[in-house]
Amino acid sequence: MSVTCLAFTEKGFLLAQTLARELDGTAERSGRPYTLQQWTQQHFLQERALIYVGAVGIAVRALAPYLQSKAVDPAVVVVDECARFAIPILSGHLGGANDLARKVAKICGAMPVITTATDTNGIFAVDEWARRQNCAVLHTACIRKISGALLAGEKVRIRTEIPVCGNPPSGIEVAEQDPCDVYVGFAPQPESVLWLVPKVVVLGVGCRKGISAEILEQAWERLAIPEQAVCQVASIDLKAAEPGLQEFCRRHGWELETYSVVQLAQVEGKFSASTFVKQVTGVDNVCERAAILASGGTLLHRKMAGGGVTLAAAVRPYRLDWRFHNEW
């Protein structure tokens, strides 16, 4: 998590510097050189966590024009300049502001002021659990329904494609089949289901020379995997400088990793072999081998070919557990 701190006074700036040092972040003083509003506008879109050292009201007024939704807004914590209270005011669960407030409190001796209902009642927080388990959250409108049911003492059914270690918390029922309230996996879900997508998929790509980013996009859409699931793209080193592939990765914010023919040929397993691909590249399959090599896991989708593109997807080794709080 990238953290940046802003102080409103000289006294607060000393505290902001301490927090930045402990959190491996940065600290600035309002007005030097940016105004409060300029600083907020710049960092709200760039950072995953903001800490204001000063009054809550000032921070709220600065943030108001830029608020979007709990799915994308950064974590925001406010600490008074005397380090008495650390207050998460935005993205407490999904953004991690509640956990950040606890960590800030531990650093400076403040009291964390946590106001989210699930926390104050000691109830399982599904959105915080998702973040703790490295899952993207889709259909975020369902979060309120899930939390409301748990607070009312009702059961919530969670179906997951990945086994979960340990015993489920109070109120959670593990479902073997639909219907469910929460789904963990990669298969498309109706809007009425809170969909948690593990961010552990590696996309293996093979393509002809000169392929466009638009053709790659069309192939990617046919694969029908949520964009949020992909953590990396892998291919052969012959494609490392391919402009279309580079642009495709840039659009999605995905890192591209490439491997030599020798590395790909050494990957063990049964792959969809192609004589033509071997003649061109020196190895019988690029997309499946690259996906397996980069992920260190197993194939989720075997080779899909069309339009001069081959795609495959593999899943990194991944385990779930029922913990939903970080321990500071």
JSON list of N, CA, C and O in Angstrom, two decimals, residues 124-126 128-134 164-169 319-327:
[
{"chain": "A", "resi": 124, "resn": "PHE", "atom": "N", "xyz": [-18.29, -10.72, 11.10]},
{"chain": "A", "resi": 124, "resn": "PHE", "atom": "CA", "xyz": [-17.51, -10.98, 9.89]},
{"chain": "A", "resi": 124, "resn": "PHE", "atom": "C", "xyz": [-17.76, -9.90, 8.85]},
{"chain": "A", "resi": 124, "resn": "PHE", "atom": "O", "xyz": [-18.91, -9.60, 8.50]},
{"chain": "A", "resi": 125, "resn": "ALA", "atom": "N", "xyz": [-16.69, -9.27, 8.36]},
{"chain": "A", "resi": 125, "resn": "ALA", "atom": "CA", "xyz": [-16.79, -8.23, 7.33]},
{"chain": "A", "resi": 125, "resn": "ALA", "atom": "C", "xyz": [-16.35, -8.83, 5.99]},
{"chain": "A", "resi": 125, "resn": "ALA", "atom": "O", "xyz": [-15.16, -9.05, 5.76]},
{"chain": "A", "resi": 126, "resn": "VAL", "atom": "N", "xyz": [-17.29, -9.07, 5.11]},
{"chain": "A", "resi": 126, "resn": "VAL", "atom": "CA", "xyz": [-16.99, -9.80, 3.88]},
{"chain": "A", "resi": 126, "resn": "VAL", "atom": "C", "xyz": [-16.07, -9.01, 2.96]},
{"chain": "A", "resi": 126, "resn": "VAL", "atom": "O", "xyz": [-15.20, -9.59, 2.28]},
{"chain": "A", "resi": 128, "resn": "GLU", "atom": "N", "xyz": [-13.77, -6.76, 3.91]},
{"chain": "A", "resi": 128, "resn": "GLU", "atom": "CA", "xyz": [-12.43, -6.77, 4.48]},
{"chain": "A", "resi": 128, "resn": "GLU", "atom": "C", "xyz": [-11.79, -8.15, 4.30]},
{"chain": "A", "resi": 128, "resn": "GLU", "atom": "O", "xyz": [-10.59, -8.27, 4.06]},
{"chain": "A", "resi": 129, "resn": "TRP", "atom": "N", "xyz": [-12.61, -9.20, 4.41]},
{"chain": "A", "resi": 129, "resn": "TRP", "atom": "CA", "xyz": [-12.11, -10.56, 4.17]},
{"chain": "A", "resi": 129, "resn": "TRP", "atom": "C", "xyz": [-11.61, -10.68, 2.73]},
{"chain": "A", "resi": 129, "resn": "TRP", "atom": "O", "xyz": [-10.55, -11.25, 2.47]},
{"chain": "A", "resi": 130, "resn": "ALA", "atom": "N", "xyz": [-12.35, -10.12, 1.79]},
{"chain": "A", "resi": 130, "resn": "ALA", "atom": "CA", "xyz": [-11.95, -10.18, 0.38]},
{"chain": "A", "resi": 130, "resn": "ALA", "atom": "C", "xyz": [-10.59, -9.53, 0.18]},
{"chain": "A", "resi": 130, "resn": "ALA", "atom": "O", "xyz": [-9.72, -10.07, -0.51]},
{"chain": "A", "resi": 131, "resn": "ARG", "atom": "N", "xyz": [-10.41, -8.36, 0.76]},
{"chain": "A", "resi": 131, "resn": "ARG", "atom": "CA", "xyz": [-9.11, -7.68, 0.61]},
{"chain": "A", "resi": 131, "resn": "ARG", "atom": "C", "xyz": [-8.00, -8.49, 1.26]},
{"chain": "A", "resi": 131, "resn": "ARG", "atom": "O", "xyz": [-6.91, -8.64, 0.69]},
{"chain": "A", "resi": 132, "resn": "ARG", "atom": "N", "xyz": [-8.27, -9.03, 2.43]},
{"chain": "A", "resi": 132, "resn": "ARG", "atom": "CA", "xyz": [-7.27, -9.83, 3.15]},
{"chain": "A", "resi": 132, "resn": "ARG", "atom": "C", "xyz": [-6.89, -11.08, 2.36]},
{"chain": "A", "resi": 132, "resn": "ARG", "atom": "O", "xyz": [-5.75, -11.55, 2.43]},
{"chain": "A", "resi": 133, "resn": "GLN", "atom": "N", "xyz": [-7.83, -11.60, 1.57]},
{"chain": "A", "resi": 133, "resn": "GLN", "atom": "CA", "xyz": [-7.60, -12.82, 0.80]},
{"chain": "A", "resi": 133, "resn": "GLN", "atom": "C", "xyz": [-7.17, -12.53, -0.64]},
{"chain": "A", "resi": 133, "resn": "GLN", "atom": "O", "xyz": [-7.16, -13.42, -1.49]},
{"chain": "A", "resi": 134, "resn": "ASN", "atom": "N", "xyz": [-6.82, -11.27, -0.94]},
{"chain": "A", "resi": 134, "resn": "ASN", "atom": "CA", "xyz": [-6.34, -10.87, -2.27]},
{"chain": "A", "resi": 134, "resn": "ASN", "atom": "C", "xyz": [-7.39, -11.12, -3.35]},
{"chain": "A", "resi": 134, "resn": "ASN", "atom": "O", "xyz": [-7.09, -11.65, -4.43]},
{"chain": "A", "resi": 164, "resn": "VAL", "atom": "N", "xyz": [-11.19, -23.35, 1.73]},
{"chain": "A", "resi": 164, "resn": "VAL", "atom": "CA", "xyz": [-10.85, -22.35, 2.75]},
{"chain": "A", "resi": 164, "resn": "VAL", "atom": "C", "xyz": [-10.37, -23.07, 4.00]},
{"chain": "A", "resi": 164, "resn": "VAL", "atom": "O", "xyz": [-11.06, -23.95, 4.53]},
{"chain": "A", "resi": 165, "resn": "CYS", "atom": "N", "xyz": [-9.19, -22.69, 4.48]},
{"chain": "A", "resi": 165, "resn": "CYS", "atom": "CA", "xyz": [-8.63, -23.31, 5.68]},
{"chain": "A", "resi": 165, "resn": "CYS", "atom": "C", "xyz": [-9.33, -22.78, 6.93]},
{"chain": "A", "resi": 165, "resn": "CYS", "atom": "O", "xyz": [-9.66, -21.60, 7.02]},
{"chain": "A", "resi": 166, "resn": "GLY", "atom": "N", "xyz": [-9.53, -23.68, 7.89]},
{"chain": "A", "resi": 166, "resn": "GLY", "atom": "CA", "xyz": [-10.10, -23.27, 9.16]},
{"chain": "A", "resi": 166, "resn": "GLY", "atom": "C", "xyz": [-11.62, -23.38, 9.18]},
{"chain": "A", "resi": 166, "resn": "GLY", "atom": "O", "xyz": [-12.26, -23.88, 8.24]},
{"chain": "A", "resi": 167, "resn": "ASN", "atom": "N", "xyz": [-12.21, -22.93, 10.27]},
{"chain": "A", "resi": 167, "resn": "ASN", "atom": "CA", "xyz": [-13.66, -22.98, 10.46]},
{"chain": "A", "resi": 167, "resn": "ASN", "atom": "C", "xyz": [-14.28, -21.63, 10.13]},
{"chain": "A", "resi": 167, "resn": "ASN", "atom": "O", "xyz": [-13.75, -20.59, 10.50]},
{"chain": "A", "resi": 168, "resn": "PRO", "atom": "N", "xyz": [-15.41, -21.63, 9.43]},
{"chain": "A", "resi": 168, "resn": "PRO", "atom": "CA", "xyz": [-16.05, -20.36, 9.08]},
{"chain": "A", "resi": 168, "resn": "PRO", "atom": "C", "xyz": [-16.52, -19.61, 10.32]},
{"chain": "A", "resi": 168, "resn": "PRO", "atom": "O", "xyz": [-16.89, -20.22, 11.32]},
{"chain": "A", "resi": 169, "resn": "PRO", "atom": "N", "xyz": [-16.49, -18.28, 10.27]},
{"chain": "A", "resi": 169, "resn": "PRO", "atom": "CA", "xyz": [-16.94, -17.49, 11.41]},
{"chain": "A", "resi": 169, "resn": "PRO", "atom": "C", "xyz": [-18.45, -17.58, 11.60]},
{"chain": "A", "resi": 169, "resn": "PRO", "atom": "O", "xyz": [-19.17, -18.09, 10.74]},
{"chain": "A", "resi": 319, "resn": "ARG", "atom": "N", "xyz": [-4.33, -20.18, -1.59]},
{"chain": "A", "resi": 319, "resn": "ARG", "atom": "CA", "xyz": [-5.13, -20.73, -0.49]},
{"chain": "A", "resi": 319, "resn": "ARG", "atom": "C", "xyz": [-5.92, -19.63, 0.17]},
{"chain": "A", "resi": 319, "resn": "ARG", "atom": "O", "xyz": [-5.47, -18.48, 0.27]},
{"chain": "A", "resi": 320, "resn": "LEU", "atom": "N", "xyz": [-7.10, -19.97, 0.61]},
{"chain": "A", "resi": 320, "resn": "LEU", "atom": "CA", "xyz": [-7.94, -19.06, 1.38]},
{"chain": "A", "resi": 320, "resn": "LEU", "atom": "C", "xyz": [-7.95, -19.47, 2.84]},
{"chain": "A", "resi": 320, "resn": "LEU", "atom": "O", "xyz": [-7.77, -20.65, 3.17]},
{"chain": "A", "resi": 321, "resn": "ASP", "atom": "N", "xyz": [-8.15, -18.50, 3.73]},
{"chain": "A", "resi": 321, "resn": "ASP", "atom": "CA", "xyz": [-8.45, -18.81, 5.12]},
{"chain": "A", "resi": 321, "resn": "ASP", "atom": "C", "xyz": [-9.53, -17.84, 5.57]},
{"chain": "A", "resi": 321, "resn": "ASP", "atom": "O", "xyz": [-9.93, -16.94, 4.83]},
{"chain": "A", "resi": 322, "resn": "TRP", "atom": "N", "xyz": [-10.03, -18.01, 6.77]},
{"chain": "A", "resi": 322, "resn": "TRP", "atom": "CA", "xyz": [-11.16, -17.21, 7.23]},
{"chain": "A", "resi": 322, "resn": "TRP", "atom": "C", "xyz": [-10.75, -15.94, 7.96]},
{"chain": "A", "resi": 322, "resn": "TRP", "atom": "O", "xyz": [-11.61, -15.21, 8.45]},
{"chain": "A", "resi": 323, "resn": "ARG", "atom": "N", "xyz": [-9.46, -15.63, 8.03]},
{"chain": "A", "resi": 323, "resn": "ARG", "atom": "CA", "xyz": [-9.04, -14.42, 8.71]},
{"chain": "A", "resi": 323, "resn": "ARG", "atom": "C", "xyz": [-9.44, -13.18, 7.90]},
{"chain": "A", "resi": 323, "resn": "ARG", "atom": "O", "xyz": [-9.28, -13.15, 6.70]},
{"chain": "A", "resi": 324, "resn": "PHE", "atom": "N", "xyz": [-9.94, -12.20, 8.59]},
{"chain": "A", "resi": 324, "resn": "PHE", "atom": "CA", "xyz": [-10.34, -10.98, 7.89]},
{"chain": "A", "resi": 324, "resn": "PHE", "atom": "C", "xyz": [-9.82, -9.72, 8.56]},
{"chain": "A", "resi": 324, "resn": "PHE", "atom": "O", "xyz": [-10.21, -8.61, 8.20]},
{"chain": "A", "resi": 325, "resn": "HIS", "atom": "N", "xyz": [-8.90, -9.88, 9.51]},
{"chain": "A", "resi": 325, "resn": "HIS", "atom": "CA", "xyz": [-8.22, -8.73, 10.11]},
{"chain": "A", "resi": 325, "resn": "HIS", "atom": "C", "xyz": [-6.72, -8.96, 10.03]},
{"chain": "A", "resi": 325, "resn": "HIS", "atom": "O", "xyz": [-6.25, -10.07, 10.31]},
{"chain": "A", "resi": 326, "resn": "ASN", "atom": "N", "xyz": [-5.98, -7.93, 9.65]},
{"chain": "A", "resi": 326, "resn": "ASN", "atom": "CA", "xyz": [-4.54, -8.00, 9.79]},
{"chain": "A", "resi": 326, "resn": "ASN", "atom": "C", "xyz": [-4.18, -7.75, 11.25]},
{"chain": "A", "resi": 326, "resn": "ASN", "atom": "O", "xyz": [-4.87, -7.01, 11.96]},
{"chain": "A", "resi": 327, "resn": "GLU", "atom": "N", "xyz": [-3.14, -8.39, 11.70]},
{"chain": "A", "resi": 327, "resn": "GLU", "atom": "CA", "xyz": [-2.69, -8.18, 13.07]},
{"chain": "A", "resi": 327, "resn": "GLU", "atom": "C", "xyz": [-1.54, -7.18, 13.07]},
{"chain": "A", "resi": 327, "resn": "GLU", "atom": "O", "xyz": [-0.50, -7.42, 12.47]}
]
